[in-house]
Coordinates of C-alpha atoms in Angstrom, one line a residue:
Chain K
M1 CA 12.2 -30.6 -35.0
A2 CA 10.4 -31.7 -37.9
A3 CA 7.3 -29.6 -37.0
A4 CA 9.7 -26.6 -36.7
Q5 CA 11.2 -27.4 -40.0
S6 CA 8.0 -27.4 -41.8
L7 CA 7.1 -23.9 -40.5
P8 CA 7.3 -21.3 -43.2
A9 CA 10.3 -19.1 -42.8
L10 CA 9.3 -15.6 -41.6
P11 CA 10.6 -12.8 -43.8
M12 CA 13.5 -10.7 -42.1
S13 CA 11.6 -7.6 -41.9
K14 CA 8.0 -7.1 -42.5
V15 CA 7.4 -3.4 -43.0
K16 CA 3.8 -2.4 -43.8
P17 CA 3.4 0.7 -46.2
G18 CA 1.0 2.1 -43.5
R19 CA 3.7 2.0 -41.0
V20 CA 6.2 4.0 -43.3
V21 CA 4.0 6.6 -43.8
A22 CA 2.9 6.9 -40.1
W23 CA 6.8 7.1 -39.4
T24 CA 7.3 9.7 -42.0
L25 CA 4.6 11.9 -40.7
L26 CA 5.9 11.6 -37.2
F27 CA 9.4 12.6 -38.0
I28 CA 8.3 15.7 -40.0
G29 CA 6.0 16.4 -37.0
G30 CA 8.8 15.9 -34.7
V31 CA 11.1 18.1 -36.7
I32 CA 8.7 20.9 -36.8
M33 CA 8.2 20.6 -33.1
V34 CA 12.0 20.2 -32.3
T35 CA 13.5 22.9 -34.5
P36 CA 12.3 26.0 -32.5
L37 CA 13.6 24.5 -29.5
L38 CA 17.0 23.9 -31.0
F39 CA 17.1 27.3 -32.4
M40 CA 16.4 28.7 -28.8
L41 CA 18.9 26.6 -27.4
S42 CA 21.4 27.4 -30.2
T43 CA 20.7 31.3 -29.9
S44 CA 21.4 31.1 -26.1
L45 CA 24.6 29.9 -26.6
K46 CA 25.6 32.7 -29.2
D47 CA 26.8 36.2 -28.4
A48 CA 24.7 39.2 -29.6
S49 CA 26.8 39.5 -32.9
Q50 CA 26.0 35.9 -33.8
V51 CA 22.2 35.9 -33.4
Y52 CA 21.3 36.4 -37.0
D53 CA 23.7 33.8 -38.1
L54 CA 21.1 31.0 -38.5
R55 CA 23.5 27.9 -38.1
I56 CA 22.2 25.5 -35.4
V57 CA 25.6 24.8 -34.1
P58 CA 27.1 28.2 -33.0
A59 CA 30.5 29.1 -34.7
A60 CA 31.9 30.4 -31.1
P61 CA 29.5 28.8 -28.5
T62 CA 29.5 30.8 -25.2
L63 CA 27.7 30.2 -21.5
E64 CA 28.1 33.9 -21.2
N65 CA 24.4 34.7 -21.6
Y66 CA 23.4 32.0 -18.9
W67 CA 25.9 33.7 -16.4
Q68 CA 24.5 37.0 -17.1
I69 CA 20.9 36.1 -16.7
L70 CA 21.6 34.0 -13.7
G71 CA 23.5 36.8 -12.2
D72 CA 20.7 39.2 -12.9
G73 CA 18.6 39.5 -9.6
R74 CA 15.6 40.2 -11.9
F75 CA 15.4 36.9 -13.5
L76 CA 15.7 34.9 -10.5
R77 CA 12.8 37.1 -9.0
W78 CA 10.8 36.4 -12.3
L79 CA 11.6 32.6 -11.7
A80 CA 10.6 32.5 -8.1
N81 CA 7.2 34.6 -9.0
S82 CA 6.4 32.1 -11.8
T83 CA 7.1 29.2 -9.3
I84 CA 4.9 30.7 -6.5
V85 CA 2.0 31.7 -9.0
A86 CA 2.1 28.2 -10.8
L87 CA 2.4 26.2 -7.5
S88 CA -0.2 28.2 -5.7
V89 CA -2.9 28.0 -8.7
T90 CA -2.0 24.2 -8.8
V91 CA -2.6 23.5 -5.3
S92 CA -5.8 25.6 -5.2
N93 CA -7.1 24.1 -8.3
V94 CA -6.5 20.5 -7.1
F95 CA -8.3 21.2 -4.0
F96 CA -11.3 23.3 -5.1
D97 CA -12.0 21.6 -8.5
S98 CA -12.0 18.2 -6.8
L99 CA -14.0 19.3 -3.9
V100 CA -16.6 21.1 -6.4
G101 CA -16.3 18.1 -8.8
Y102 CA -17.0 15.5 -5.9
T103 CA -20.0 17.3 -4.7
L104 CA -21.5 17.6 -8.0
A105 CA -20.7 14.1 -8.7
K106 CA -21.6 12.5 -5.5
F107 CA -24.5 14.5 -3.9
R108 CA -28.2 15.0 -5.0
F109 CA -29.3 18.2 -4.1
R110 CA -31.6 20.9 -5.6
G111 CA -30.3 23.1 -8.4
R112 CA -27.2 20.6 -8.7
Y113 CA -27.7 20.5 -12.6
I114 CA -28.1 24.1 -13.0
V115 CA -24.9 24.8 -10.9
F116 CA -23.1 22.2 -13.1
V117 CA -24.4 23.8 -16.6
A118 CA -23.4 27.3 -15.3
I119 CA -19.8 26.1 -14.6
L120 CA -19.7 24.2 -17.7
S121 CA -20.9 27.3 -19.8
T122 CA -17.8 29.3 -18.7
L123 CA -15.8 27.0 -20.8
M124 CA -17.5 28.5 -23.8
I125 CA -16.1 32.0 -23.1
P126 CA -12.8 32.9 -24.6
T127 CA -10.2 34.2 -22.0
E128 CA -10.0 37.4 -24.2
M129 CA -13.4 38.3 -23.4
L130 CA -12.8 37.6 -19.6
V131 CA -9.9 39.8 -19.3
L132 CA -11.8 43.0 -19.2
P133 CA -14.1 41.9 -16.2
W134 CA -11.2 40.4 -14.6
Y135 CA -9.2 43.7 -14.9
L136 CA -12.3 45.7 -13.6
M137 CA -12.6 43.4 -10.6
A138 CA -8.8 43.5 -9.9
S139 CA -9.1 47.2 -10.2
Q140 CA -12.1 47.6 -7.9
F141 CA -10.6 45.3 -5.1
G142 CA -7.0 46.8 -5.3
W143 CA -5.7 43.7 -6.7
L144 CA -3.9 45.1 -9.4
D145 CA 0.1 44.5 -9.5
S146 CA 0.0 41.8 -6.8
Y147 CA 0.4 38.0 -6.6
W148 CA -3.3 37.6 -5.8
G149 CA -4.1 39.7 -8.9
I150 CA -2.1 37.4 -11.1
M151 CA -3.6 34.3 -9.5
F152 CA -7.2 34.9 -8.8
P153 CA -8.7 34.1 -12.2
G154 CA -7.4 30.6 -12.3
M155 CA -7.8 29.4 -8.7
M156 CA -10.6 27.3 -9.6
T157 CA -11.4 26.5 -13.2
A158 CA -14.5 25.0 -15.1
F159 CA -12.3 22.5 -16.8
G160 CA -10.8 21.2 -13.7
T161 CA -14.1 21.0 -12.2
F162 CA -15.5 19.1 -15.2
L163 CA -12.6 16.6 -15.4
M164 CA -13.0 15.9 -11.6
K165 CA -16.7 15.6 -11.7
Q166 CA -16.4 13.0 -14.8
F167 CA -13.8 11.1 -12.6
F168 CA -15.7 10.9 -9.4
E169 CA -18.8 9.7 -11.1
G170 CA -16.7 6.4 -11.9
V171 CA -16.0 5.9 -8.2
P172 CA -18.5 3.4 -6.9
D173 CA -20.7 4.7 -4.2
D174 CA -20.2 1.8 -2.2
F175 CA -16.8 2.9 -1.1
L176 CA -18.2 6.2 0.2
E177 CA -21.2 4.3 1.8
A178 CA -18.8 1.9 3.5
A179 CA -16.8 4.8 5.0
R180 CA -19.9 6.5 6.1
I181 CA -20.8 3.4 8.0
D182 CA -17.2 3.2 9.3
G183 CA -17.8 6.6 10.8
L184 CA -16.1 9.2 8.6
N185 CA -17.5 12.7 8.1
E186 CA -18.3 13.7 4.6
F187 CA -15.0 16.0 4.1
T188 CA -12.8 13.2 5.6
I189 CA -14.5 10.5 3.2
W190 CA -13.5 12.9 0.3
W191 CA -10.0 13.4 1.5
K192 CA -9.1 9.7 2.7
I193 CA -11.2 7.8 0.3
A194 CA -12.4 9.5 -2.8
L195 CA -9.3 11.6 -3.7
P196 CA -6.9 8.6 -3.6
L197 CA -9.2 6.8 -6.0
V198 CA -9.0 9.5 -8.7
T199 CA -5.1 9.9 -8.5
P200 CA -4.7 9.9 -12.2
A201 CA -7.2 12.4 -13.0
L202 CA -5.4 14.6 -10.0
S203 CA -2.0 14.4 -11.6
A204 CA -3.4 15.1 -15.0
L205 CA -4.9 18.3 -13.6
A206 CA -1.9 19.4 -11.7
I207 CA 0.2 18.9 -14.6
F208 CA -2.0 20.9 -16.9
T209 CA -2.5 23.6 -14.3
F210 CA 1.1 23.8 -13.5
L211 CA 2.2 24.2 -17.3
G212 CA -0.6 26.4 -18.2
N213 CA 0.3 28.9 -15.4
W214 CA 4.2 28.6 -15.9
T215 CA 3.7 29.6 -19.5
A216 CA 0.9 32.1 -19.0
F217 CA 1.5 35.5 -20.5
F218 CA -1.5 37.5 -21.4
W219 CA -3.1 38.1 -18.2
P220 CA 0.1 38.3 -16.0
L221 CA 1.4 41.0 -18.6
I222 CA -2.1 42.9 -18.1
V223 CA -2.3 42.8 -14.2
T224 CA 1.3 43.5 -13.3
T225 CA 3.2 46.9 -13.9
S226 CA 6.2 46.7 -11.6
A227 CA 9.1 44.5 -12.9
E228 CA 9.5 42.7 -9.5
L229 CA 6.0 41.1 -9.9
Y230 CA 6.6 39.9 -13.5
T231 CA 6.2 36.1 -14.1
L232 CA 9.0 34.7 -16.2
P233 CA 7.2 35.0 -19.8
V234 CA 6.4 38.4 -19.0
G235 CA 9.9 39.2 -17.7
L236 CA 11.5 37.8 -20.6
S237 CA 9.4 39.7 -22.8
S238 CA 10.7 42.9 -21.2
F239 CA 14.1 41.9 -23.0
A240 CA 12.6 42.9 -26.2
V241 CA 12.5 46.8 -26.0
E242 CA 11.9 49.0 -29.0
Q243 CA 14.9 49.2 -31.2
S244 CA 16.8 46.4 -29.3
I245 CA 15.6 43.1 -28.9
Q246 CA 18.2 40.9 -27.0
W247 CA 17.3 37.6 -28.6
E248 CA 20.2 35.8 -26.9
K249 CA 18.8 36.9 -23.6
I250 CA 15.4 36.1 -24.4
M251 CA 16.4 32.7 -25.8
T252 CA 18.6 32.0 -22.6
G253 CA 15.8 32.8 -20.4
A254 CA 13.3 30.8 -22.5
S255 CA 15.8 27.9 -22.3
I256 CA 15.9 28.0 -18.4
A257 CA 12.1 28.6 -18.3
T258 CA 11.8 25.5 -20.3
L259 CA 13.6 23.1 -18.1
P260 CA 10.9 22.6 -15.4
T261 CA 8.6 21.7 -18.2
L262 CA 10.9 19.3 -19.6
I263 CA 11.6 17.8 -16.3
I264 CA 7.9 17.6 -15.6
F265 CA 7.3 15.8 -18.7
L266 CA 10.3 13.3 -18.4
F267 CA 9.2 12.3 -15.0
L268 CA 5.4 12.3 -15.5
Q269 CA 4.9 11.7 -19.1
R270 CA 2.9 8.5 -18.2
Y271 CA 0.4 10.8 -16.2
I272 CA 0.4 13.4 -19.0
V273 CA -0.5 10.9 -21.8
R274 CA -3.0 9.2 -19.5
G275 CA -4.4 12.6 -18.7
V276 CA -4.7 13.7 -22.3
M277 CA -6.3 10.3 -23.1
L278 CA -8.9 10.4 -20.2
A279 CA -9.7 14.0 -20.4
G280 CA -10.3 13.7 -24.2
L281 CA -9.2 17.4 -24.6
K282 CA -7.0 20.1 -23.9
G283 CA -3.0 19.6 -23.6
Chain B
M1 CA -25.7 -8.1 19.1
A2 CA -29.4 -6.7 19.0
T3 CA -33.0 -7.0 17.7
I4 CA -34.0 -5.1 14.8
D5 CA -37.7 -4.1 14.6
I6 CA -39.2 -2.6 11.3
D7 CA -42.9 -1.2 11.7
R8 CA -44.8 0.0 8.7
L9 CA -41.6 0.8 6.7
V10 CA -42.1 3.0 3.7
K11 CA -39.8 4.2 1.0
A12 CA -40.7 6.5 -1.8
Y13 CA -38.7 8.4 -4.5
G14 CA -40.8 11.3 -5.5
R15 CA -44.1 9.8 -6.2
T16 CA -43.0 6.2 -6.9
Q17 CA -43.2 4.0 -3.6
V18 CA -40.9 1.1 -3.6
V19 CA -41.5 -0.3 -0.2
H20 CA -44.9 -0.3 1.1
G21 CA -45.2 -0.2 4.7
I22 CA -43.5 -3.6 5.8
D23 CA -43.2 -5.0 9.3
L24 CA -40.6 -7.4 10.3
S25 CA -38.9 -8.2 13.8
I26 CA -35.6 -9.8 13.6
R27 CA -34.6 -11.5 16.8
D28 CA -31.2 -11.2 18.7
G29 CA -28.5 -13.2 17.0
E30 CA -30.8 -14.3 14.2
F31 CA -29.7 -14.7 10.8
V32 CA -32.5 -13.4 8.4
V33 CA -32.2 -13.6 4.8
L34 CA -34.3 -11.0 2.5
V35 CA -34.8 -12.7 -0.9
G36 CA -36.7 -11.6 -3.9
P37 CA -36.4 -10.7 -7.5
S38 CA -34.5 -7.5 -8.9
G39 CA -36.6 -4.3 -7.9
C40 CA -38.5 -6.1 -5.0
G41 CA -37.1 -3.6 -2.2
K42 CA -35.0 -5.9 -0.4
S43 CA -31.8 -3.9 -0.8
T44 CA -33.6 -0.5 -0.2
T45 CA -34.9 -2.2 3.1
L46 CA -31.5 -3.2 4.0
R47 CA -30.0 0.3 3.3
M48 CA -32.7 1.8 5.3
I49 CA -31.6 -0.2 8.3
A50 CA -28.2 0.9 7.5
G51 CA -29.0 4.5 7.3
L52 CA -27.9 5.0 3.7
E53 CA -31.4 5.7 2.6
E54 CA -33.9 8.1 4.1
I55 CA -36.9 6.6 5.6
T56 CA -40.2 8.0 4.0
G57 CA -42.5 6.6 6.7
G58 CA -42.6 4.1 9.5
Q59 CA -39.9 3.2 12.0
I60 CA -36.8 1.0 12.4
R61 CA -35.6 0.4 16.0
I62 CA -32.3 -1.3 16.7
D63 CA -32.1 -2.6 20.2
G64 CA -35.4 -0.9 21.0
R65 CA -33.9 2.5 20.0
V66 CA -35.5 4.4 17.2
V67 CA -32.9 5.1 14.5
N68 CA -34.7 6.7 12.0
E69 CA -32.9 9.9 12.4
L70 CA -29.4 8.5 13.1
Q71 CA -26.5 8.7 11.1
P72 CA -25.2 5.3 9.6
K73 CA -22.1 5.6 12.0
D74 CA -24.2 6.1 15.0
R75 CA -26.3 3.0 14.4
N76 CA -23.3 0.5 15.3
I77 CA -24.1 -1.7 12.5
A78 CA -21.5 -3.1 9.9
M79 CA -22.3 -3.6 6.3
V80 CA -20.6 -5.8 3.7
F81 CA -21.2 -4.6 0.1
Q82 CA -21.8 -6.4 -3.1
N83 CA -18.5 -5.3 -4.7
Y84 CA -16.5 -5.6 -1.6
A85 CA -15.9 -1.8 -1.1
I86 CA -12.5 -2.5 0.0
Y87 CA -10.2 0.5 -0.5
P88 CA -7.8 -0.3 -3.3
H89 CA -4.9 2.3 -2.0
M90 CA -4.8 0.6 1.5
S91 CA -3.2 -2.6 2.7
V92 CA -5.4 -5.4 3.8
A93 CA -4.5 -4.6 7.5
D94 CA -5.4 -0.9 6.7
N95 CA -8.6 -1.9 5.4
I96 CA -9.7 -4.0 8.2
A97 CA -8.3 -1.2 10.7
F98 CA -10.5 1.2 8.9
G99 CA -13.6 -0.4 10.7
L100 CA -11.9 1.0 13.7
Y101 CA -11.8 4.6 12.5
R102 CA -13.9 5.9 15.3
A103 CA -12.9 3.5 18.1
K104 CA -11.2 5.1 20.9
L105 CA -8.0 2.4 21.0
S106 CA -4.5 2.9 21.1
K107 CA -2.5 2.0 17.8
A108 CA -1.3 -1.3 19.6
E109 CA -5.1 -2.2 20.6
K110 CA -6.2 -1.6 17.1
R111 CA -3.3 -3.8 15.6
A112 CA -4.2 -6.6 18.0
R113 CA -7.8 -6.4 17.1
V114 CA -7.0 -6.3 13.4
E115 CA -4.5 -9.5 14.0
Q116 CA -7.3 -11.2 15.8
V117 CA -10.0 -10.8 13.2
A118 CA -7.3 -11.7 10.3
Q119 CA -6.6 -14.9 12.2
T120 CA -10.3 -15.7 12.4
L121 CA -10.6 -15.2 8.7
G122 CA -7.4 -16.7 7.6
L123 CA -6.0 -13.3 6.1
T124 CA -2.9 -13.3 8.6
H125 CA -0.3 -13.9 5.8
L126 CA -2.2 -11.1 3.5
L127 CA -2.1 -8.3 5.9
D128 CA 0.4 -6.4 4.0
R129 CA -1.0 -6.8 0.7
R130 CA -3.0 -4.6 -1.5
P131 CA -6.5 -5.5 -2.4
S132 CA -5.3 -5.7 -6.1
A133 CA -3.1 -8.8 -5.3
L134 CA -6.2 -10.7 -3.6
S135 CA -8.5 -13.1 -5.1
G136 CA -12.4 -12.5 -4.9
G137 CA -12.9 -14.6 -1.9
Q138 CA -10.1 -13.2 -0.4
R139 CA -11.3 -9.7 -0.9
Q140 CA -14.7 -10.6 0.3
R141 CA -13.2 -11.9 3.5
V142 CA -11.3 -8.7 4.0
A143 CA -14.6 -6.8 3.6
I144 CA -16.2 -9.0 6.3
G145 CA -13.0 -8.4 8.5
R146 CA -13.7 -4.7 8.3
A147 CA -17.1 -5.4 9.3
M148 CA -16.1 -7.8 12.0
V149 CA -13.6 -5.7 13.6
R150 CA -15.7 -3.3 15.3
D151 CA -18.1 -6.0 16.9
P152 CA -21.2 -4.2 15.8
A153 CA -24.7 -4.9 16.9
A154 CA -25.6 -6.2 13.6
F155 CA -24.1 -7.4 10.2
L156 CA -25.9 -6.2 7.1
F157 CA -24.8 -8.1 4.0
D158 CA -26.0 -6.5 0.5
E159 CA -25.8 -9.5 -2.1
P160 CA -22.0 -9.9 -1.0
L161 CA -21.5 -13.4 -2.9
S162 CA -23.0 -12.3 -6.2
N163 CA -19.6 -11.4 -7.9
L164 CA -17.9 -14.7 -7.0
D165 CA -17.9 -17.9 -9.1
A166 CA -20.1 -20.9 -8.2
Q167 CA -17.6 -22.7 -6.3
L168 CA -16.2 -19.8 -4.2
R169 CA -19.8 -18.8 -3.6
T170 CA -20.6 -22.0 -2.0
Q171 CA -17.4 -21.7 0.1
M172 CA -18.1 -18.4 1.3
R173 CA -21.7 -19.1 2.2
I174 CA -20.4 -21.9 4.4
E175 CA -17.7 -19.4 5.9
I176 CA -20.3 -16.8 6.7
K177 CA -22.6 -19.2 8.4
R178 CA -19.8 -20.7 10.5
L179 CA -18.6 -17.2 11.3
H180 CA -22.5 -16.3 12.3
H181 CA -22.5 -19.5 14.6
K182 CA -19.2 -18.3 16.3
L183 CA -20.1 -14.7 16.7
G184 CA -23.7 -15.0 17.2
T185 CA -24.3 -11.6 15.8
T186 CA -27.7 -10.4 14.4
S187 CA -27.3 -10.7 10.6
V188 CA -29.6 -9.4 7.8
F189 CA -28.3 -10.8 4.4
V190 CA -30.0 -9.6 1.0
T191 CA -29.9 -12.1 -1.9
H192 CA -31.8 -12.7 -5.1
D193 CA -30.6 -16.5 -4.8
Q194 CA -33.0 -18.7 -3.3
V195 CA -30.3 -21.5 -2.8
E196 CA -28.3 -18.8 -0.6
A197 CA -31.3 -17.9 1.2
M198 CA -32.4 -21.5 2.1
T199 CA -28.9 -22.7 3.0
M200 CA -28.1 -19.7 5.2
A201 CA -31.2 -18.4 6.9
D202 CA -32.8 -19.1 10.2
R203 CA -35.6 -17.3 8.7
I204 CA -36.3 -16.2 5.1
V205 CA -38.3 -13.0 4.3
V206 CA -39.5 -13.3 0.7
M207 CA -40.3 -9.8 -0.7
R208 CA -41.9 -8.7 -4.0
D209 CA -42.8 -5.4 -5.3
G210 CA -42.0 -3.7 -1.9
H211 CA -44.2 -6.0 0.0
I212 CA -43.3 -8.9 2.4
L213 CA -45.0 -11.9 0.8
Q214 CA -44.0 -14.4 3.6
V215 CA -41.5 -14.9 6.6
G216 CA -40.5 -18.2 7.8
T217 CA -37.9 -20.8 8.3
P218 CA -36.5 -22.1 5.2
L219 CA -38.5 -25.4 5.5
E220 CA -41.7 -23.5 6.3
L221 CA -41.6 -21.8 3.1
Y222 CA -40.7 -24.9 1.2
E223 CA -43.3 -26.8 2.6
K224 CA -46.2 -24.3 3.1
P225 CA -45.7 -21.5 0.6
V226 CA -48.6 -18.8 0.9
D227 CA -48.7 -18.0 -2.5
V228 CA -47.8 -19.2 -6.2
F229 CA -45.0 -16.6 -6.1
T230 CA -43.1 -18.1 -3.1
A231 CA -43.9 -21.7 -4.1
R232 CA -42.1 -21.1 -7.3
F233 CA -39.3 -18.8 -6.0
I234 CA -38.2 -21.3 -3.3
G235 CA -36.9 -24.5 -4.5
S236 CA -35.1 -25.8 -7.5
P237 CA -36.1 -26.5 -10.3
T238 CA -39.3 -24.3 -9.8
M239 CA -42.6 -26.1 -8.7
N240 CA -44.8 -27.4 -11.5
L241 CA -48.3 -25.8 -11.5
L242 CA -51.1 -27.5 -13.4
P243 CA -54.5 -25.9 -14.0
A244 CA -57.5 -27.8 -12.6
N245 CA -61.0 -27.4 -12.0
L246 CA -62.3 -28.2 -8.2
R247 CA -65.3 -30.4 -8.3
E248 CA -66.4 -31.6 -4.8
D249 CA -63.4 -33.7 -3.4
K250 CA -61.5 -33.8 -6.7
A251 CA -59.4 -31.6 -8.7
V252 CA -59.9 -32.3 -12.6
L253 CA -56.7 -31.4 -14.4
A254 CA -57.0 -29.5 -17.6
G255 CA -54.6 -31.8 -19.1
G256 CA -56.7 -34.8 -18.2
G257 CA -56.9 -37.0 -15.1
S258 CA -57.6 -36.0 -11.7
V259 CA -56.4 -35.8 -8.2
A260 CA -58.0 -36.0 -4.8
V261 CA -58.2 -33.0 -2.8
P262 CA -58.1 -33.0 1.1
R263 CA -61.4 -31.5 2.7
T264 CA -59.1 -28.6 4.3
V265 CA -58.9 -27.1 0.9
A266 CA -61.2 -24.2 0.6
P267 CA -63.6 -24.4 -2.2
S268 CA -62.4 -22.5 -5.5
S269 CA -63.4 -23.5 -9.1
D270 CA -60.4 -22.8 -11.0
I271 CA -57.1 -24.0 -9.3
L272 CA -53.5 -24.7 -9.8
V273 CA -52.2 -28.0 -8.5
G274 CA -48.6 -27.7 -7.7
A275 CA -45.9 -30.4 -7.3
R276 CA -42.3 -30.1 -6.9
P277 CA -40.0 -31.7 -9.3
Q278 CA -38.4 -33.8 -6.6
D279 CA -42.0 -35.4 -5.6
L280 CA -42.8 -36.1 -9.3
V281 CA -41.0 -39.6 -9.7
P282 CA -41.3 -42.5 -12.1
G283 CA -43.1 -45.3 -10.1
P284 CA -46.5 -47.0 -9.3
A285 CA -49.4 -44.4 -9.0
T286 CA -50.6 -43.9 -5.4
D287 CA -54.1 -43.5 -4.6
G288 CA -55.4 -39.8 -5.1
G289 CA -51.9 -38.7 -6.1
L290 CA -50.8 -36.8 -9.3
T291 CA -50.2 -38.8 -12.4
V292 CA -48.6 -37.2 -15.2
S293 CA -47.8 -38.8 -18.6
G294 CA -45.9 -37.5 -21.6
T295 CA -42.9 -37.5 -23.8
V296 CA -39.4 -37.0 -22.4
A297 CA -38.3 -33.8 -24.2
V298 CA -35.1 -32.9 -22.2
V299 CA -32.9 -34.9 -19.7
E300 CA -30.7 -32.9 -17.3
T301 CA -28.3 -35.5 -15.8
L302 CA -27.0 -34.2 -12.5
G303 CA -25.6 -37.5 -11.2
S304 CA -27.4 -37.6 -7.7
E305 CA -30.7 -37.2 -9.7
T306 CA -31.8 -36.8 -13.2
L307 CA -34.2 -34.1 -14.1
V308 CA -36.8 -35.2 -16.8
H309 CA -38.7 -32.6 -18.8
L310 CA -42.1 -34.3 -19.9
E311 CA -44.2 -32.7 -22.6
E312 CA -47.9 -33.3 -22.8
G313 CA -50.6 -31.3 -24.5
G314 CA -48.2 -28.2 -25.1
Q315 CA -47.4 -28.1 -21.3
T316 CA -44.0 -28.9 -19.9
V317 CA -43.8 -30.9 -16.4
I318 CA -40.5 -31.4 -14.6
G319 CA -39.8 -34.6 -12.6
S320 CA -37.0 -36.3 -11.4
A321 CA -35.6 -39.9 -11.6
P322 CA -32.8 -41.5 -9.7
G323 CA -29.2 -40.6 -10.8
R324 CA -28.6 -43.7 -12.7
Q325 CA -31.9 -44.0 -14.3
I326 CA -31.7 -41.8 -17.5
P327 CA -34.7 -42.1 -19.6
A328 CA -34.3 -41.4 -23.5
I329 CA -35.4 -38.5 -25.3
G330 CA -38.7 -39.1 -27.0
E331 CA -39.7 -42.0 -24.4
H332 CA -43.1 -42.1 -23.2
L333 CA -42.9 -41.8 -19.3
T334 CA -45.4 -41.6 -16.4
L335 CA -44.5 -39.9 -13.2
H336 CA -46.4 -39.7 -9.9
A337 CA -46.5 -37.5 -6.9
P338 CA -48.2 -38.7 -3.8
A339 CA -51.3 -36.9 -2.7
D340 CA -49.7 -35.6 0.6
R341 CA -47.0 -33.8 -1.5
L342 CA -49.3 -31.8 -3.5
Y343 CA -50.0 -28.0 -3.2
Y344 CA -53.0 -26.2 -4.1
F345 CA -53.7 -22.4 -5.0
D346 CA -56.4 -20.5 -6.3
K347 CA -55.9 -19.6 -10.0
A348 CA -57.2 -16.0 -9.7
S349 CA -55.6 -14.9 -6.6
E350 CA -52.5 -17.3 -6.6
K351 CA -52.9 -17.7 -2.9
A352 CA -52.5 -21.1 -1.2
L353 CA -56.0 -22.6 -0.8
A354 CA -55.2 -24.3 2.5
A355 CA -52.3 -25.5 4.7
R356 CA -51.3 -29.0 3.5

């Protein structure tokens, strides 16, 4: 007790000035990020006459837009299209990027470095420049206005390959050699041993790819012409026709479209944060 | 169980040759330890036996069958790695069962084999655990279990004890040795630790720069090293080597004094006289033996014995005193080694001059 009494009393709260600055900046950042989302949600709860009333809390909130949108067969079709595209591209990326990344990381063969640099160099080319050759390719092969046309440019990415290669390099060769001695073939070693060891990277890759494709707008807009093949972002943009932009519909659709993203983030934020930290780039 | 024969084995990476045509025959059921410093080619040799490295030249036969072109899985060998290589995403039972991946056994038979191995290694209560929940020693036992479960022709160990602490290393050393006695499986063990080599091996293979320097039982290597490298590598602390000049039947030491040289020692003018610290003890000088006097610079008290570092004329000589006899630093001390405990090497070639 004597010892305890002799200890100096701790201040009730010890807030460092640096922390106050950090919290303030984070708060401002948070407001900037969240406000558009709040407006989106708020507008989705207004009817057409209130759209330009900028109050966050609608004067007469209504779910009418949601019933209309969900009752509209086109919206559900776009939702399904986006789901098909985003899931297919994600599965394809997780499979092929990790397979190629593994090969580049763990096998010694002539030309390995050149292949890697060639793949990596495509990261330097902006998407806008690639759209033209993609379009010509899709046109030549008859892929315009098809699911495959929307998906093919993203089925395998240089970023994913690079990410997976970096991760596989961290997997000790002993694991693979032990499996080789135990009698597994090379594909099974990749599938049963190597892949489970890079689950954090796979999760990060899957999340990035899914979100990237879920929100993709530019290429699906170019490659699709029929409304039944639109993905959600392209379909929503069709609510904005000349002279009549149906903001409340667009915002309702966007609110619904944001839901999967939010759910993914809520459940997998641990992987997203780790993935961003590990990849050191791209969100 | 199997014999392993290595004939003129060569390994080269590009133009750099790392194993230079070595020959070695390992008998059925033998425990052979490849020992040498880093980069001596011991692990490369083991990996070539396993099939994890391609063979540049020569031949490897397991049980008489040439395996040069065979995949690792077709050689019927099992390997235990330095960092255990047990799969973190699988339970202990699954890890051990992985050794039976290619075995055409029913699930029940596999389970029975896994349980049998787990019992032998004292892992039964850990079968459902993940490797992350195991200690280093337990992990290494799982790795050994995975190797054992297949009942392979030979076990290959690649420095399996290096990652363990000193106490656990001693314990695992004994366990592996006991297991070898029980199973009688041919084993090749790679280490850079001469204590491991001495305590575990039926025969030791000393390697340096991709060559085999000497093959023999631990005692043969200790008693009759063929060169300075083996003499200094085997035994702890390392052997003292004193430069001397051979004159008829005497070696005149550079630091003063002389020792009698047996007639069997081949003539060579500049030689090195070797004495193991355990043989260099305080006491009365014996006829023809080595006498070294100097100032005590360092004393290492080990309990069972005391190592004494003597300094004389810029040279340090290590001797030993009984455990309870601890000389004072700065004290002048004289140590003696009997003539029949001395070693002689040619200074230029570093080869032993004769069998003692």
